[in-house]
mmCIF file of C-alpha atoms in Angstrom:
data_model
loop_
_atom_site.group_PDB
_atom_site.id
_atom_site.type_symbol
_atom_site.label_atom_id
_atom_site.label_comp_id
_atom_site.label_asym_id
_atom_site.label_seq_id
_atom_site.Cartn_x
_atom_site.Cartn_y
_atom_site.Cartn_z
ATOM 1 C CA MET H 1050 141.324 -46.385 110.531
ATOM 2 C CA THR H 1051 138.329 -44.101 110.757
ATOM 3 C CA VAL H 1052 134.860 -44.894 109.516
ATOM 4 C CA ASP H 1053 135.307 -42.491 106.624
ATOM 5 C CA ASP H 1054 138.588 -44.199 105.658
ATOM 6 C CA TRP H 1055 136.885 -47.589 105.739
ATOM 7 C CA TYR H 1056 134.017 -46.371 103.524
ATOM 8 C CA GLU H 1057 136.507 -44.806 101.116
ATOM 9 C CA GLN H 1058 138.447 -48.064 100.932
ATOM 10 C CA ARG H 1059 135.262 -50.074 100.334
ATOM 11 C CA ARG H 1060 134.116 -47.594 97.691
ATOM 12 C CA ARG H 1061 137.441 -47.927 95.843
ATOM 13 C CA GLN H 1062 137.027 -51.702 95.887
ATOM 14 C CA GLY H 1063 133.521 -51.315 94.489
ATOM 15 C CA ILE H 1064 131.952 -53.221 97.377
ATOM 16 C CA ALA H 1065 129.893 -50.542 99.086
ATOM 17 C CA SER H 1066 129.008 -46.925 98.739
ATOM 18 C CA ALA H 1067 129.128 -44.209 101.360
ATOM 19 C CA PRO H 1068 126.116 -44.004 103.679
ATOM 20 C CA GLN H 1069 123.285 -41.955 102.245
ATOM 21 C CA ARG H 1070 121.880 -39.065 104.219
ATOM 22 C CA ILE H 1071 118.395 -37.737 103.750
ATOM 23 C CA PRO H 1072 118.552 -34.150 102.467
ATOM 24 C CA GLY H 1073 117.162 -31.680 104.968
ATOM 25 C CA ALA H 1074 117.209 -34.136 107.876
ATOM 26 C CA SER H 1075 119.183 -33.020 110.878
ATOM 27 C CA ASP H 1076 121.115 -35.279 113.223
ATOM 28 C CA GLU H 1077 118.695 -34.435 116.037
ATOM 29 C CA GLY H 1078 115.761 -35.454 113.889
ATOM 30 C CA LEU H 1079 117.426 -38.737 113.005
ATOM 31 C CA GLN H 1080 118.233 -39.455 116.654
ATOM 32 C CA LYS H 1081 114.638 -38.772 117.700
ATOM 33 C CA GLN H 1082 113.353 -40.999 114.934
ATOM 34 C CA GLN H 1083 115.715 -43.829 115.904
ATOM 35 C CA GLN H 1084 114.774 -43.493 119.563
ATOM 36 C CA GLU H 1085 111.066 -43.679 118.736
ATOM 37 C CA THR H 1086 111.517 -46.831 116.659
ATOM 38 C CA GLU H 1087 113.615 -48.432 119.420
ATOM 39 C CA GLU H 1088 110.920 -47.630 121.993
ATOM 40 C CA GLU H 1089 108.241 -49.143 119.744
ATOM 41 C CA GLU H 1090 110.322 -52.298 119.294
ATOM 42 C CA GLU H 1091 110.917 -52.544 123.051
ATOM 43 C CA ASP H 1092 107.182 -52.153 123.713
ATOM 44 C CA GLU H 1093 106.359 -54.892 121.197
ATOM 45 C CA GLU H 1094 109.009 -57.172 122.671
ATOM 46 C CA ALA H 1095 107.761 -56.604 126.236
ATOM 47 C CA LEU H 1096 104.196 -57.338 125.142
ATOM 48 C CA ARG H 1097 105.316 -60.536 123.371
ATOM 49 C CA LYS H 1098 107.231 -61.706 126.447
ATOM 50 C CA ALA H 1099 104.259 -60.998 128.729
ATOM 51 C CA ARG H 1100 101.925 -62.959 126.446
ATOM 52 C CA ASP H 1101 104.380 -65.870 126.208
ATOM 53 C CA TRP H 1102 104.707 -65.969 130.012
ATOM 54 C CA ASP H 1103 100.928 -65.895 130.431
ATOM 55 C CA ASP H 1104 100.533 -68.770 127.950
ATOM 56 C CA TRP H 1105 103.215 -70.765 129.771
ATOM 57 C CA LYS H 1106 101.455 -70.236 133.111
ATOM 58 C CA ASP H 1107 98.183 -71.489 131.586
ATOM 59 C CA THR H 1108 99.783 -74.792 130.531
ATOM 60 C CA HIS H 1109 101.952 -75.247 133.657
ATOM 61 C CA PRO H 1110 99.888 -75.044 136.865
ATOM 62 C CA ARG H 1111 101.508 -74.283 140.196
ATOM 63 C CA GLY H 1112 103.381 -77.292 141.590
ATOM 64 C CA TYR H 1113 103.739 -78.862 138.149
ATOM 65 C CA GLY H 1114 107.515 -79.408 138.436
ATOM 66 C CA ASN H 1115 109.560 -82.283 139.824
ATOM 67 C CA ARG H 1116 107.408 -84.134 142.368
ATOM 68 C CA HIS H 1117 109.722 -87.161 142.965
ATOM 69 C CA ASN H 1118 110.814 -88.007 146.523
ATOM 70 C CA MET H 1119 108.111 -85.799 148.016
ATOM 71 C CA GLY H 1120 106.751 -88.437 150.372
#
């Protein structure tokens, strides 16, 4: 079953409509736009992870772990 067949089947059932395309937008333009949003999300996620790691290091000094049986 192709994607178009699936959308047609769903449309006949009244569950979903076919995907809407923006008039005048080309596939290349859509791909560039999607890539830009993905890059922004990746940048935000990397920044969040770096901040979380920095906060963790502030609350857990070096050598903080399991110190049992060390002498």
